Short mmCIF file of C-alpha atoms and ligand atoms in Angstrom, two decimals:
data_model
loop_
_atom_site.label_atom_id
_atom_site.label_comp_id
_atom_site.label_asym_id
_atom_site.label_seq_id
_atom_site.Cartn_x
_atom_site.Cartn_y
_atom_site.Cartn_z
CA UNK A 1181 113.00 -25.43 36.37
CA UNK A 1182 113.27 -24.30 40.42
CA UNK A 1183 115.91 -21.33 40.41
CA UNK A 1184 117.67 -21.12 43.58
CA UNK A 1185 118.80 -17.49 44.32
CA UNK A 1186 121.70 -16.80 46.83
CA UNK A 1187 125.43 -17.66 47.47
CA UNK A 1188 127.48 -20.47 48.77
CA UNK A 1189 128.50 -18.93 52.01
CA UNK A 1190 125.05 -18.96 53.23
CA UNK A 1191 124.02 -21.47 55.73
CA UNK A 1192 120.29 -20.87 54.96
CA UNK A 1193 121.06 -21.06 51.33
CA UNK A 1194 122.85 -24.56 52.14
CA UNK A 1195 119.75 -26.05 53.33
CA UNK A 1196 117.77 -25.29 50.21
CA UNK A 1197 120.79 -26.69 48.06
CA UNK A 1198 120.74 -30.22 50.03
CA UNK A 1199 117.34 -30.57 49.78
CA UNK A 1200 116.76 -30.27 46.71
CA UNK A 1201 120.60 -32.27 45.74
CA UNK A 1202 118.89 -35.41 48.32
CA UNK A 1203 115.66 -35.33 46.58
CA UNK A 1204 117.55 -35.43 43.01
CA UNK A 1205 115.56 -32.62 41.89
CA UNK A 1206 117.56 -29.95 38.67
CA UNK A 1207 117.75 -26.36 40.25
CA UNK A 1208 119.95 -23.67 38.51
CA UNK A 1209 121.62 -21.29 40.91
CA UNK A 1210 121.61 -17.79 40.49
CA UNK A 1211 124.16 -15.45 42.49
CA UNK A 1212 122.16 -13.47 44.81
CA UNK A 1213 123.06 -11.40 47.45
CA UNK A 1214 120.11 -9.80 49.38
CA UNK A 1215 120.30 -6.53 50.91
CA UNK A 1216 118.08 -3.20 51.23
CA UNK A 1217 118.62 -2.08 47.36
CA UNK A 1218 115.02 -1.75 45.38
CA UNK A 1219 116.67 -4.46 42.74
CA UNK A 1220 116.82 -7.31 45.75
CA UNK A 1221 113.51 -5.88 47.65
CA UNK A 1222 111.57 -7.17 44.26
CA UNK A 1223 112.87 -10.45 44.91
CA UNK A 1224 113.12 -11.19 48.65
CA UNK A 1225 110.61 -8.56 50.34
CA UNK A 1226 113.17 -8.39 53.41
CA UNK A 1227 116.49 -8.92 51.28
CA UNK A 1228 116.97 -11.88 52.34
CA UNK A 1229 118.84 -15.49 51.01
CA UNK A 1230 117.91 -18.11 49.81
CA UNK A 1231 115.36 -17.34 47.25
CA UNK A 1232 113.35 -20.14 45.31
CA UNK A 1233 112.02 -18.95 42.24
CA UNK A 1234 109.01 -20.91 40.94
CA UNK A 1235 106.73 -21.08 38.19
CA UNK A 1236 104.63 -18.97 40.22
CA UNK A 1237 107.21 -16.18 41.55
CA UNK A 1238 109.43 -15.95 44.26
CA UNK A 1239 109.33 -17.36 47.66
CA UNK A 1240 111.65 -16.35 51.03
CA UNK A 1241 112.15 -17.67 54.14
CA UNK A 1242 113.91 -21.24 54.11
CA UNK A 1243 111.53 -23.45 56.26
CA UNK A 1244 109.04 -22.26 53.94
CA UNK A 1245 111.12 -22.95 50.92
CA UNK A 1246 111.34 -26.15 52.46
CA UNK A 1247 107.81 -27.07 52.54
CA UNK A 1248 106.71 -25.77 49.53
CA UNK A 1249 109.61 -27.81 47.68
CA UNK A 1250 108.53 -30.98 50.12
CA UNK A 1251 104.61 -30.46 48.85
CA UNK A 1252 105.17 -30.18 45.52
CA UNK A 1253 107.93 -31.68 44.10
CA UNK A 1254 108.94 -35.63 43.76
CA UNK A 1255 111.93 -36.91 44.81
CA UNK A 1256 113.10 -38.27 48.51
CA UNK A 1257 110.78 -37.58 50.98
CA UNK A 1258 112.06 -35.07 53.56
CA UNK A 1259 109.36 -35.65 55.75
CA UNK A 1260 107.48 -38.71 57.23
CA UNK A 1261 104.05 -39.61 56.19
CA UNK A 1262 102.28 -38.88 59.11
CA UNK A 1263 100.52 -35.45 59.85
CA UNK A 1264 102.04 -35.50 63.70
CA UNK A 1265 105.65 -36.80 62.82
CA UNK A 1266 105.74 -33.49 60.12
CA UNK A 1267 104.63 -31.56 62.85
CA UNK A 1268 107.40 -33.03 65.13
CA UNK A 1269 109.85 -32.45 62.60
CA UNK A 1270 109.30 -28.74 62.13
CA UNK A 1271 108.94 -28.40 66.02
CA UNK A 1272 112.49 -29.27 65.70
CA UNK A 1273 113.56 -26.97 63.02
CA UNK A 1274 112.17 -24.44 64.45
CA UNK A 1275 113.66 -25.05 68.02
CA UNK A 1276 117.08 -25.35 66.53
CA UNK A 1277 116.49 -22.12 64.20
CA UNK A 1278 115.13 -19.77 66.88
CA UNK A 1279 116.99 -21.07 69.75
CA UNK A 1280 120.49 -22.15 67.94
CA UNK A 1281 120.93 -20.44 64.78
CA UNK A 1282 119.72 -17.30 65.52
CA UNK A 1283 121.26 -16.59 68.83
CA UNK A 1284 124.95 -17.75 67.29
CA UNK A 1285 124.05 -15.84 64.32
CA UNK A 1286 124.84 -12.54 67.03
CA UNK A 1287 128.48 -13.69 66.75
CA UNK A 1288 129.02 -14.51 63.20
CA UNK A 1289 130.53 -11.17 62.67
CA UNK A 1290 133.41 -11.82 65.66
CA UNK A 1291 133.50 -15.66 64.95
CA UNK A 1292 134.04 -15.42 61.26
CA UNK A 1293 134.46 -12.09 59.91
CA UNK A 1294 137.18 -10.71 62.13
CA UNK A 1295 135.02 -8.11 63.73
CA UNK A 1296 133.87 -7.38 67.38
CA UNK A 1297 130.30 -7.78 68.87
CA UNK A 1298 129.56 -6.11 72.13
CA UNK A 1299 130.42 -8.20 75.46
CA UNK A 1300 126.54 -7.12 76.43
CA UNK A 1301 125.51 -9.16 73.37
CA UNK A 1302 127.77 -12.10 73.91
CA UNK A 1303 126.68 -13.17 76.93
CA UNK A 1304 123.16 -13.11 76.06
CA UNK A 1305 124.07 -15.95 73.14
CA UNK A 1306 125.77 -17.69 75.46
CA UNK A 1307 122.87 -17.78 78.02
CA UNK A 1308 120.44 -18.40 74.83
CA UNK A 1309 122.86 -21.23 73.20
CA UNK A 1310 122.91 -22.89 76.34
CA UNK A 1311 119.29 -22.90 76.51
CA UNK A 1312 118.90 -23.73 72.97
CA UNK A 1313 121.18 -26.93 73.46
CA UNK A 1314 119.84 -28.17 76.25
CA UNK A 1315 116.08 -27.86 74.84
CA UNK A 1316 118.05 -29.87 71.35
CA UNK A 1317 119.12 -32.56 73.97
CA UNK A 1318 115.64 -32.84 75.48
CA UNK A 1319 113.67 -33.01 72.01
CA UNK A 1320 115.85 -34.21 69.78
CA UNK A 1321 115.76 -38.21 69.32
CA UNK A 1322 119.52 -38.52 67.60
CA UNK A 1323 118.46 -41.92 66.00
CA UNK A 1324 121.00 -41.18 64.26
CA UNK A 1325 118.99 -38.29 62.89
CA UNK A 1326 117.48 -35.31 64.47
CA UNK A 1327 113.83 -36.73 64.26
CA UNK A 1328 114.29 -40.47 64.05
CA UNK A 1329 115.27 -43.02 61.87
CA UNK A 1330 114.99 -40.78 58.65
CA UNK A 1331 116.66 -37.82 57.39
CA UNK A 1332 114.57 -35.24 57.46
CA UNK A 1333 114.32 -31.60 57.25
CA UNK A 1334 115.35 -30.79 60.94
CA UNK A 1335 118.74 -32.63 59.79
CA UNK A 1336 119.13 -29.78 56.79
CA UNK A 1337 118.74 -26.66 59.70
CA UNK A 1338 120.68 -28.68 62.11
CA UNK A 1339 123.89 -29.73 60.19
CA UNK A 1340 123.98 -25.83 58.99
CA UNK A 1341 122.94 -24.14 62.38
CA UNK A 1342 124.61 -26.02 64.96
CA UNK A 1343 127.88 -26.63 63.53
CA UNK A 1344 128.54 -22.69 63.28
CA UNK A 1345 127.01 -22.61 66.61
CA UNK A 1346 129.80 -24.55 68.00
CA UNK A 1347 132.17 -23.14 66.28
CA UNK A 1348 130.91 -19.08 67.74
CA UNK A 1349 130.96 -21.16 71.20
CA UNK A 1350 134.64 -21.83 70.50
CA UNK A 1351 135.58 -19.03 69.41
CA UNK A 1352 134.06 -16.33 70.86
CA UNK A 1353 132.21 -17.49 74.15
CA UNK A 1354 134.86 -19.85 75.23
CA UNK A 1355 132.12 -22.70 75.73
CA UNK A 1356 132.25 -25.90 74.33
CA UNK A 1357 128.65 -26.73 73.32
CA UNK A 1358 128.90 -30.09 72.06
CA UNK A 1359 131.28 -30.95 75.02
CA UNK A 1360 128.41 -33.49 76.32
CA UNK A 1361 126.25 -33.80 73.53
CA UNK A 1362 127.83 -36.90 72.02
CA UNK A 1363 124.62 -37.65 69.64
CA UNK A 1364 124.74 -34.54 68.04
CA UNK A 1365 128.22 -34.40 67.23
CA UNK A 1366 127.83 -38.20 65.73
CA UNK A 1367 125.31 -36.73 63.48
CA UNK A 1368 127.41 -33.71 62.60
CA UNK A 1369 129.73 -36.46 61.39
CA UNK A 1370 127.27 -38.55 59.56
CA UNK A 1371 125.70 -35.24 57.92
CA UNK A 1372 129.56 -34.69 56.72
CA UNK A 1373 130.02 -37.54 55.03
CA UNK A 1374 126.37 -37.12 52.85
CA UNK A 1375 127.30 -37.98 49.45
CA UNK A 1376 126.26 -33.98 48.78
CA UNK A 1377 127.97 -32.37 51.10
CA UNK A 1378 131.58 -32.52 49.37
CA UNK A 1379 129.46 -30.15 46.19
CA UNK A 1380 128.34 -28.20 49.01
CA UNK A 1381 131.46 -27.47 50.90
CA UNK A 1382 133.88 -26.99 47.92
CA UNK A 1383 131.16 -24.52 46.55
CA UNK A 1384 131.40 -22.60 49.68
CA UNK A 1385 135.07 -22.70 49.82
CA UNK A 1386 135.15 -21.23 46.32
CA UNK A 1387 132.66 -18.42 47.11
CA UNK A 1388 134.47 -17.63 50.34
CA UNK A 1389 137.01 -15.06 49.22
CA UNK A 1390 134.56 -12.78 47.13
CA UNK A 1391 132.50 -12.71 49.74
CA UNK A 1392 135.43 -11.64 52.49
CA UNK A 1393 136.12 -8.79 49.83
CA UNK A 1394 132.84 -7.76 49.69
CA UNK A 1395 132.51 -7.74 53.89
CA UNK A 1396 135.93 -6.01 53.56
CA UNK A 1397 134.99 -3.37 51.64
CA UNK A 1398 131.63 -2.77 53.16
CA UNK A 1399 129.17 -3.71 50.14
CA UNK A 1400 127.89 -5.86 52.74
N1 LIG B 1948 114.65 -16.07 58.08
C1 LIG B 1948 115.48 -16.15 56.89
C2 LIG B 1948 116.91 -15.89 57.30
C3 LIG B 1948 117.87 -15.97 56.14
C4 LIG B 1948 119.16 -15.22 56.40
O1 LIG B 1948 119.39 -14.67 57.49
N2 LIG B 1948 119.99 -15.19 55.38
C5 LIG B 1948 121.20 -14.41 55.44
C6 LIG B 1948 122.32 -15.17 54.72
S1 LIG B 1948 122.74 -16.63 55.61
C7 LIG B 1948 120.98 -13.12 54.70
O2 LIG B 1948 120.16 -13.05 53.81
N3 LIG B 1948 121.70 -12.08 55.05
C8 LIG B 1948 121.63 -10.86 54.32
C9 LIG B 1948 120.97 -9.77 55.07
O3 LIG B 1948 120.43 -10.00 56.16
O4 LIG B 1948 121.01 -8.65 54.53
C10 LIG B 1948 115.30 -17.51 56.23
O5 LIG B 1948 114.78 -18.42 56.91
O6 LIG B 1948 115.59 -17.68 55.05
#
């Protein structure tokens, strides 16, 4: 059976967990929490989370996990049929990760975690978030989903990237980056109400106050 390695505060994790929860595929979880020690480098060569463990070892890196799980396994497909419309997709995933998700991720430590990030460092997010909305608006086709009529796996990075992005534009850069981006906010709705999401949420909630402690007392 796939073993999914990480914890429920992780966004990237998240993605994993709903794709393989849409496709109706049996995963176990296993509590992993990255990081530099030699114990996590054997698993996730840059300590990283998610981790899918597979019959044939471990694999890192979530749009990859993606794929792989996408290629080889039954269940829902993730992705259309057709060689271009995959390729569209993961245009769009990889927009929204490098241009969204990564930029926000700057603040996640001032948005979420009560601590400061450098003024330098918040306004290039905000210059990069803009960017990275406006090229979302542009490419994405919001019908109602990111790539079309079907649910795909731009939706998993999206529901998971941009709705912390807004909330780090709220909170820390005093922008409001859904303020005329009506389609994506209808999806962030539609992506809440996923039959999978309520697992997904309350296993976050649950995991959220370990995890505080362990950002409080600096084991991460
Ligand atoms: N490029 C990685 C990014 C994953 C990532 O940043 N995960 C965070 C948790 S949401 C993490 O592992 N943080 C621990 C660390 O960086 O030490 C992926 O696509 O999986």
């Amino acid at each position: 059976m796939l073993k999914l390695y990480g914890f429920s505060v992780s966004n990237y994790y998240n993605m994993v967990k709903l794709a393989l929860l849409e496709k109706g595929l049996p995963f176990e979880e296993v509590a992993f929490y990255g990081g530099q020690a030699p114990q996590a480098l054997a698993v996730s060569p840059r300590g990283k989370v998610p981790v899918l463990e597979t019959e044939h070892g471990f694999l890192s890196e979530t749009s990859v996990i993606l794929d792989y799980i996408e290629q080889t396994q039954g269940g829902k497909a993730l992705l259309p049929a057709d060689p271009f419309g995959q390729a569209k997709v993961r245009e769009l995933l990889k927009e929204i990760e490098l241009y969204i998700e990564l930029p926000a991720r700057t603040c996640y430590a001032e948005s979420f975690f009560g601590m400061s990030v450098e003024p330098l460092v918040k306004e290039k997010a905000r210059a990069d978030l803009l960017a990275g909305f406006s090229t979302l608006k542009r490419n994405g086709r919001f019908a109602p989903f990111v790539a079309g009529e079907q649910l795909t796996l731009a939706d998993l990075m999206f529901c998971f990237s941009v709705d912390l992005a807004y909330a780090v534009g709220k909170k820390v850069l005093n922008i409001d980056l859904l303020a005329d981006f009506p389609q994506a906010k209808a999806l962030l709705q539609l992506m809440g109400e996923n039959p999978h999401m309520a697992r997904i949420v309350a296993d976050k909630e649950a995991a959220m106050p370990a995890f505080m402690e362990m950002i409080r007392s600096g084991k991460r």
